[in-house]
Short mmCIF file of C-alpha atoms and ligand atoms in Angstrom, two decimals:
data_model
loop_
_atom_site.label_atom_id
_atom_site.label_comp_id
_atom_site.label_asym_id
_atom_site.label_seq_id
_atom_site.Cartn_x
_atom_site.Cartn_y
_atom_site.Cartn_z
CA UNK A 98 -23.06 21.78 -10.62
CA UNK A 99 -19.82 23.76 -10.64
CA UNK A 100 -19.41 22.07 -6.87
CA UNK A 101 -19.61 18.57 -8.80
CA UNK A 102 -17.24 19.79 -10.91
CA UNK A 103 -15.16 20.96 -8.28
CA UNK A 104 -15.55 17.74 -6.25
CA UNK A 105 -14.47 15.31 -9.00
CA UNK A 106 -11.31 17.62 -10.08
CA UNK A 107 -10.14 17.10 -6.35
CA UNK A 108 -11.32 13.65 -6.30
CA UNK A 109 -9.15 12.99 -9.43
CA UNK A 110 -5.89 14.52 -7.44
CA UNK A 111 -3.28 12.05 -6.87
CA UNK A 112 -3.32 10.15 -3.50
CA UNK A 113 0.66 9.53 -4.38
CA UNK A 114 2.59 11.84 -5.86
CA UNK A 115 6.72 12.07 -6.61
CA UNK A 116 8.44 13.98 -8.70
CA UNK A 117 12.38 13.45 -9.68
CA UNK A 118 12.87 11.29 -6.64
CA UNK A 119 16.66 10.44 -6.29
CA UNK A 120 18.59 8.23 -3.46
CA UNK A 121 22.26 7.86 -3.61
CA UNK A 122 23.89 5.72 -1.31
CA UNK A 123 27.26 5.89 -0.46
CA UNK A 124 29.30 3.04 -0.32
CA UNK A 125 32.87 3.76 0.75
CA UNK A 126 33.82 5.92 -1.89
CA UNK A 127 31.05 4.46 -4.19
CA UNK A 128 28.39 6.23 -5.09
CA UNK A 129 25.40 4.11 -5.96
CA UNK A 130 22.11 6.21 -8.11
CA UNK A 131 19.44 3.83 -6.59
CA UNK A 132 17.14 6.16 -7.73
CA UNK A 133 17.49 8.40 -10.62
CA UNK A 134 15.13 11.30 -11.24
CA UNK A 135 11.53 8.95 -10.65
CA UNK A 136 8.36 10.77 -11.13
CA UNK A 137 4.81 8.50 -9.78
CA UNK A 138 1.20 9.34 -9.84
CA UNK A 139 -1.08 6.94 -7.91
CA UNK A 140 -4.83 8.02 -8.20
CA UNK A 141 -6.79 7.09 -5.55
CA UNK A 142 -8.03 3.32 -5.06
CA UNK A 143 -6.10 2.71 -7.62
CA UNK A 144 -3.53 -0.72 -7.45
CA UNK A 145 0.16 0.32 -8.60
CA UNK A 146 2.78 -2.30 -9.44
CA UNK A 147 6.41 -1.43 -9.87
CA UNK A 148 7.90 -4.23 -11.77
CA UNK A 149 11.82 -4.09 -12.16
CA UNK A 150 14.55 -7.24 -11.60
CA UNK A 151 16.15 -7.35 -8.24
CA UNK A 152 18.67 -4.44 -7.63
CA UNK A 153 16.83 -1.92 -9.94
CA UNK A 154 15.51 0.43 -7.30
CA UNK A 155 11.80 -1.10 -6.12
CA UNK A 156 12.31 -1.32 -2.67
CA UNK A 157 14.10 1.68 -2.67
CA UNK A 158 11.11 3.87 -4.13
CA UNK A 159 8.91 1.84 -1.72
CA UNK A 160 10.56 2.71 1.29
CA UNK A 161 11.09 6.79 0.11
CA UNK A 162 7.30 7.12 -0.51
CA UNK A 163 6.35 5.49 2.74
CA UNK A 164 8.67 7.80 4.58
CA UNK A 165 11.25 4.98 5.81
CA UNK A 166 13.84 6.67 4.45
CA UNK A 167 14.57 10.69 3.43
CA UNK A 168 15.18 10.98 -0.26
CA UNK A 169 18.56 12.77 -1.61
CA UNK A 170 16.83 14.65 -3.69
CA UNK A 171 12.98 15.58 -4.98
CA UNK A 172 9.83 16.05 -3.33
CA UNK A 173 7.08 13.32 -2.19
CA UNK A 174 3.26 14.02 -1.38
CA UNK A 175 1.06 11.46 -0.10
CA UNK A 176 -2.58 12.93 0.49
CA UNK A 177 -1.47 16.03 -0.61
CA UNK A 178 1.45 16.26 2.46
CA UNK A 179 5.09 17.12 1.89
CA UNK A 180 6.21 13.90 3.93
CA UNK A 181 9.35 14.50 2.51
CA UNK A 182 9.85 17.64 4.70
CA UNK A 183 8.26 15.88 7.76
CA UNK A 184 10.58 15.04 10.78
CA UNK A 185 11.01 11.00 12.02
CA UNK A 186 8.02 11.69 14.76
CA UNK A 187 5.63 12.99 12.36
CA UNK A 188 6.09 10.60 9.39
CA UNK A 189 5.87 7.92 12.71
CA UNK A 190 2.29 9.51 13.11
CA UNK A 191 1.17 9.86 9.26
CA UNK A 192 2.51 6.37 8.75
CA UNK A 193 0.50 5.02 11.64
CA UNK A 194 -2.66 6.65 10.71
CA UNK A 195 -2.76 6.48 6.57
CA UNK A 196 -0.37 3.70 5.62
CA UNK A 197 -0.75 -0.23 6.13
CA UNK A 198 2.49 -2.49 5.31
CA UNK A 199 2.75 -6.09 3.90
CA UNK A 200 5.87 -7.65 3.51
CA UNK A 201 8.11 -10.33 1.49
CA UNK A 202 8.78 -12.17 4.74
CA UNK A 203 5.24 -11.72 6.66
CA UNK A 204 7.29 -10.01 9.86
CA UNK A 205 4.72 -10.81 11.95
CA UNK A 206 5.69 -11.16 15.89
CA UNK A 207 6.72 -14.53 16.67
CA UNK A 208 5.21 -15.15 20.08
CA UNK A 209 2.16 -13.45 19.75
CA UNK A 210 -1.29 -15.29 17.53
CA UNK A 211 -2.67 -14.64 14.59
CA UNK A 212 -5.15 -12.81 16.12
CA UNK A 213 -2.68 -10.85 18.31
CA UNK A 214 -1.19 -10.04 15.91
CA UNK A 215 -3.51 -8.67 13.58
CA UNK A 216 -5.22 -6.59 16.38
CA UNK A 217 -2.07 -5.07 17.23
CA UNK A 218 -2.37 -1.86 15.28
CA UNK A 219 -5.64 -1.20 16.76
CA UNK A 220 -3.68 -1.27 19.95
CA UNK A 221 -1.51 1.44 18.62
CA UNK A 222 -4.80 3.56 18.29
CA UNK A 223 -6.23 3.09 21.75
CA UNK A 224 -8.94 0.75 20.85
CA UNK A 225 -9.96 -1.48 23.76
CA UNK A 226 -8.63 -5.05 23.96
CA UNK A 227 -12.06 -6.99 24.16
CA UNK A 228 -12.95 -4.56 20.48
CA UNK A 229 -9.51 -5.09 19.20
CA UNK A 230 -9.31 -8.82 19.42
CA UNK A 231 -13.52 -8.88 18.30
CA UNK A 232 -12.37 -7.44 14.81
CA UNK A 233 -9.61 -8.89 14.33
CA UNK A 234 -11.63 -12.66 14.54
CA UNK A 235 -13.85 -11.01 12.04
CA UNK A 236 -11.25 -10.26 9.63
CA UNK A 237 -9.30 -13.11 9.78
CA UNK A 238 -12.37 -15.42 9.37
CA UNK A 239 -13.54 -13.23 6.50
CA UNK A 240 -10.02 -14.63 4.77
CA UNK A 241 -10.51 -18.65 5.64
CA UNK A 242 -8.15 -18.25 8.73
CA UNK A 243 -11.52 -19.37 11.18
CA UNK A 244 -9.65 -22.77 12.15
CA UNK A 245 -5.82 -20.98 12.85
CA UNK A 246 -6.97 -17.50 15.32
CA UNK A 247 -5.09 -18.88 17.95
CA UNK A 248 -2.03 -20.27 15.92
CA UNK A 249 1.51 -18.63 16.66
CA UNK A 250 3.23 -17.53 13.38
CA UNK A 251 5.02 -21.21 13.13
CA UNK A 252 2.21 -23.06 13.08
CA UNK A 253 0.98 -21.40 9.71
CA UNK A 254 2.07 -22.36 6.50
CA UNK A 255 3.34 -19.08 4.27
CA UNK A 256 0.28 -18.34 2.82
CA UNK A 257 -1.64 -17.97 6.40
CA UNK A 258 0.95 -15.78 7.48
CA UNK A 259 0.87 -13.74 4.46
CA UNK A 260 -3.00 -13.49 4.88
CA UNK A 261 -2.65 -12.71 8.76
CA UNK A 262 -0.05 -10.24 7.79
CA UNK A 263 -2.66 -8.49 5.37
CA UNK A 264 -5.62 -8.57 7.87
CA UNK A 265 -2.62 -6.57 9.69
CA UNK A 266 -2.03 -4.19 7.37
CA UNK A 267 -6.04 -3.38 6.44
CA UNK A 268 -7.28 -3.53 9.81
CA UNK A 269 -7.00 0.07 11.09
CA UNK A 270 -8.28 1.14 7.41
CA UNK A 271 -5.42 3.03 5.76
CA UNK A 272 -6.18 4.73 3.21
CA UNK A 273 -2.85 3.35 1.49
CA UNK A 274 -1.36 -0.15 1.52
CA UNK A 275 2.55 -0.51 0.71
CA UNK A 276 3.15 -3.97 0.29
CA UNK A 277 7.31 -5.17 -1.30
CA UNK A 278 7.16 -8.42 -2.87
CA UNK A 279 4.07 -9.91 -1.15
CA UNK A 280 4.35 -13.24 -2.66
CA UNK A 281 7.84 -13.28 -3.17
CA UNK A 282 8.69 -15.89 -0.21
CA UNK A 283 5.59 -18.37 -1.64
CA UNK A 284 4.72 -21.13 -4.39
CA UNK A 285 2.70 -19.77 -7.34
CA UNK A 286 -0.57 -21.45 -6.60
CA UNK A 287 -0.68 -19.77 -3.18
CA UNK A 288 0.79 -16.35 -4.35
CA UNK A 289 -2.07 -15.97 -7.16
CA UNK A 290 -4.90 -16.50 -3.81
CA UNK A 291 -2.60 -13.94 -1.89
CA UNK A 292 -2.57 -11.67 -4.93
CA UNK A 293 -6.42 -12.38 -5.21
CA UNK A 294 -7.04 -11.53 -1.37
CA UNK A 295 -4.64 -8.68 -1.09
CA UNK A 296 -5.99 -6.99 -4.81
CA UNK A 297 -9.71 -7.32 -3.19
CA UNK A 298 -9.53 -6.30 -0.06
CA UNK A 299 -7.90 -2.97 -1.31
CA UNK A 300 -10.40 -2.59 -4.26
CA UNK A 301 -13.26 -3.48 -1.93
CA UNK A 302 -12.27 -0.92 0.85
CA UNK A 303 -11.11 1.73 -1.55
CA UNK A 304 -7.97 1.66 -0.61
CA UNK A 305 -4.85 2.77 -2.47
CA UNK A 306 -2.48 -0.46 -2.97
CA UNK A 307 0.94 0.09 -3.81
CA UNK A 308 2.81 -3.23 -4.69
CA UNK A 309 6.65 -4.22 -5.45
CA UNK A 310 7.10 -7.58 -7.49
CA UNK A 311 9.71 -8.91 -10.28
CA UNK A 312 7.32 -11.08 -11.69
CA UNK A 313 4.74 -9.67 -15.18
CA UNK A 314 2.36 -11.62 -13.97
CA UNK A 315 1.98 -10.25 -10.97
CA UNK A 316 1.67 -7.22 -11.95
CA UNK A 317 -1.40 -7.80 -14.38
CA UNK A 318 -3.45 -7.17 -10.94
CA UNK A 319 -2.50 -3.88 -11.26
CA UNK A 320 -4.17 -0.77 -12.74
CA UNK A 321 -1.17 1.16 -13.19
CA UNK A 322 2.24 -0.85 -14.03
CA UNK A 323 5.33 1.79 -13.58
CA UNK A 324 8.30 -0.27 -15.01
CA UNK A 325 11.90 0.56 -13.48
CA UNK A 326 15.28 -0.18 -14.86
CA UNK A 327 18.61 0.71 -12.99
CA UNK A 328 16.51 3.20 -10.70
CA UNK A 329 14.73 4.80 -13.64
CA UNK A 330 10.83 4.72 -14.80
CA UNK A 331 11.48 2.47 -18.42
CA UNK A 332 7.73 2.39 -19.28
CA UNK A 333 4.45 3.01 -17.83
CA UNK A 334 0.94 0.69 -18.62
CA UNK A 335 -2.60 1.46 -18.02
CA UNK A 336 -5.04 -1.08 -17.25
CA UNK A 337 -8.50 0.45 -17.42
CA UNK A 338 -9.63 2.69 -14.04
CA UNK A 339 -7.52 5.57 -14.91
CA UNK A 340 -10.75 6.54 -17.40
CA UNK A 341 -13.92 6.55 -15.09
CA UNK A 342 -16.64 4.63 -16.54
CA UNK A 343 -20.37 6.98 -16.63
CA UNK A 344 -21.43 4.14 -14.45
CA UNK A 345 -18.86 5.08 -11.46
CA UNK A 346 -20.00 8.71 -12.16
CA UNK A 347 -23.51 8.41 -11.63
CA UNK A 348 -22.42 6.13 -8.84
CA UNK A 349 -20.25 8.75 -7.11
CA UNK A 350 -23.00 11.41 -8.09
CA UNK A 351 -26.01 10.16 -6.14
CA UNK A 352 -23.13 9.05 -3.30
CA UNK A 353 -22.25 12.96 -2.93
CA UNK A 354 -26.28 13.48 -3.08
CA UNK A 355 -26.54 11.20 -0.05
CA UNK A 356 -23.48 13.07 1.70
CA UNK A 357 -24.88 16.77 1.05
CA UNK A 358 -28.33 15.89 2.85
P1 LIG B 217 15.22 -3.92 -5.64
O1 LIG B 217 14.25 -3.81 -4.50
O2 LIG B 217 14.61 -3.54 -6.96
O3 LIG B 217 15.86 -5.28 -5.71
P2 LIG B 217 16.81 -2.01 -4.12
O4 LIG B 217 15.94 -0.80 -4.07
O5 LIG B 217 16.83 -2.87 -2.92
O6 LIG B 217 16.40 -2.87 -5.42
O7 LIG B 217 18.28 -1.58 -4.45
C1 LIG B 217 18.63 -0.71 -5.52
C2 LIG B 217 20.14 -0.51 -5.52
O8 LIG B 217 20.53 0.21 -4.37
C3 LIG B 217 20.95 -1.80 -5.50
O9 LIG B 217 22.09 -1.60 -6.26
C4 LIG B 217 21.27 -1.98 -4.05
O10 LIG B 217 22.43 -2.73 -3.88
C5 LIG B 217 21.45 -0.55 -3.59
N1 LIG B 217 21.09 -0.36 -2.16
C6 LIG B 217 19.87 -0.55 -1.61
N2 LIG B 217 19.86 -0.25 -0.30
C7 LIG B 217 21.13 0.14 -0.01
C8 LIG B 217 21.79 0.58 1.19
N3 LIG B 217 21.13 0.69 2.35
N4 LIG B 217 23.11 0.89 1.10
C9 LIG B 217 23.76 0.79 -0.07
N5 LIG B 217 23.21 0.40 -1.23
C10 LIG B 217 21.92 0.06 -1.21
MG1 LIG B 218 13.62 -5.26 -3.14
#
């Protein structure tokens, strides 16, 4: 028993974790606080939202905790790891192995298909082209994308490139997904199925999803809802997984049995 106990106080460890995060950037002889003193927690599996109007520091914390760019000040862990003491070659490598991206404007390669495209971070890992391009078909069929596999980014409408661009970001199974305004570039119909798609797939992988939006109502999908103003955590809302249910604990209990044999 004291291993359980053991087991689910490390289990319960942050997968994200910053404390007093600050980035000034220089402008001339401006100085502008873009972030000021932030502290996150993200548990893992859980889905994060950082809601804040445009210019109050979300993409700035988005691109500090994926390593993008060094903070001014504070400290960062993701999985336990200082990234914010890691050099450019070995955040390249932690990025590539833990962290998937999705993006306000898709950024997926232009001359390359949807399938391409999504295999091409299985590429990065060495996996063979004929098993690449086999999962990648899977994926993107498992989101309704069956009909456009061999469509070039321009022949999809925004909401098939925002769901090729997630099959992107999940395929290699990082542990984390960072994802800045996912929906911001579409119409609201089709950014509540991209919310829907990009929300599951996370929660049905266990995976850690980390989201940017201006918009409350996009961040209802979230368990956690850390509100910024001018570069500074206003608020923070729970919605519900932060206290495990005794059904996920005899769940996880009889999934550690199955482990130990
Ligand atoms: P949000 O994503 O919430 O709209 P940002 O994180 O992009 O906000 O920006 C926060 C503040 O930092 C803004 O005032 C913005 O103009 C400024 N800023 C962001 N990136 C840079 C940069 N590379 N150089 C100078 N100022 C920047
Ligand atoms: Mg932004």
């Amino acid at each position: 028993m004291p291993e359980r106990r053991h087991f689910w106080r490390k289990s319960l460890e942050p997968i994200i974790a910053a404390r007093n995060l600050k980035k000034i950037y220089r402008m001339g002889s401006a100085k502008i606080h873009a972030l000021d003193g932030v502290d996150i927690d993200v548990m893992p599996g859980e889905v994060c939202a950082i809601l804040g109007t445009s210019g109050s520091g979300k993409s700035t914390l988005l691109s500090l905790l994926a390593g993008l760019e060094h903070p001014t000040a504070g400290r960062i862990f993701i999985k336990k790891k200082p990234t914010y003491k890691m050099n450019e070659s070995e955040l390249v490598d932690f990025r590539l192995k833990h962290i998937g991206f999705v993006f306000q404007s898709f950024n997926l390669m232009p001359t390359m298909t949807a399938v391409e495209n999504v295999a091409l971070p299985l590429m990065f890992r060495g996996v063979p082209r004929a098993r690449r391009m086999e999962a990648a078909k899977k994926l993107l069929v498992e989101m309704g994308l069956r009909q456009q596999l061999k469509n070039l980014p321009n022949q999809l409408s925004g909401g098939q490139q925002q769901r090729v661009s997630i099959a992107r970001a999940i395929i290699a199974k990082p542990e984390i997904i960072f994802a800045d305004e996912p929906t911001g570039n579409l119409d609201s119909v089709t950014a509540e199925q991209i919310m829907d798609i990009m929300c599951g797939q996370a929660k049905k992988r266990g995976a850690t999803l980390l989201f940017v939006t201006h918009d409350p109502a996009k961040a209802e999908y979230a368990d956690q809802v850390i509100h910024i103003i001018d570069g500074k955590v206003a608020k923070r809302e729970t919605h519900g997984p932060a206290e495990i249910s005794t059904e996920e604990i005899i769940q996880a209990e009889l999934g550690i049995q199955g482990e130990e044999k």
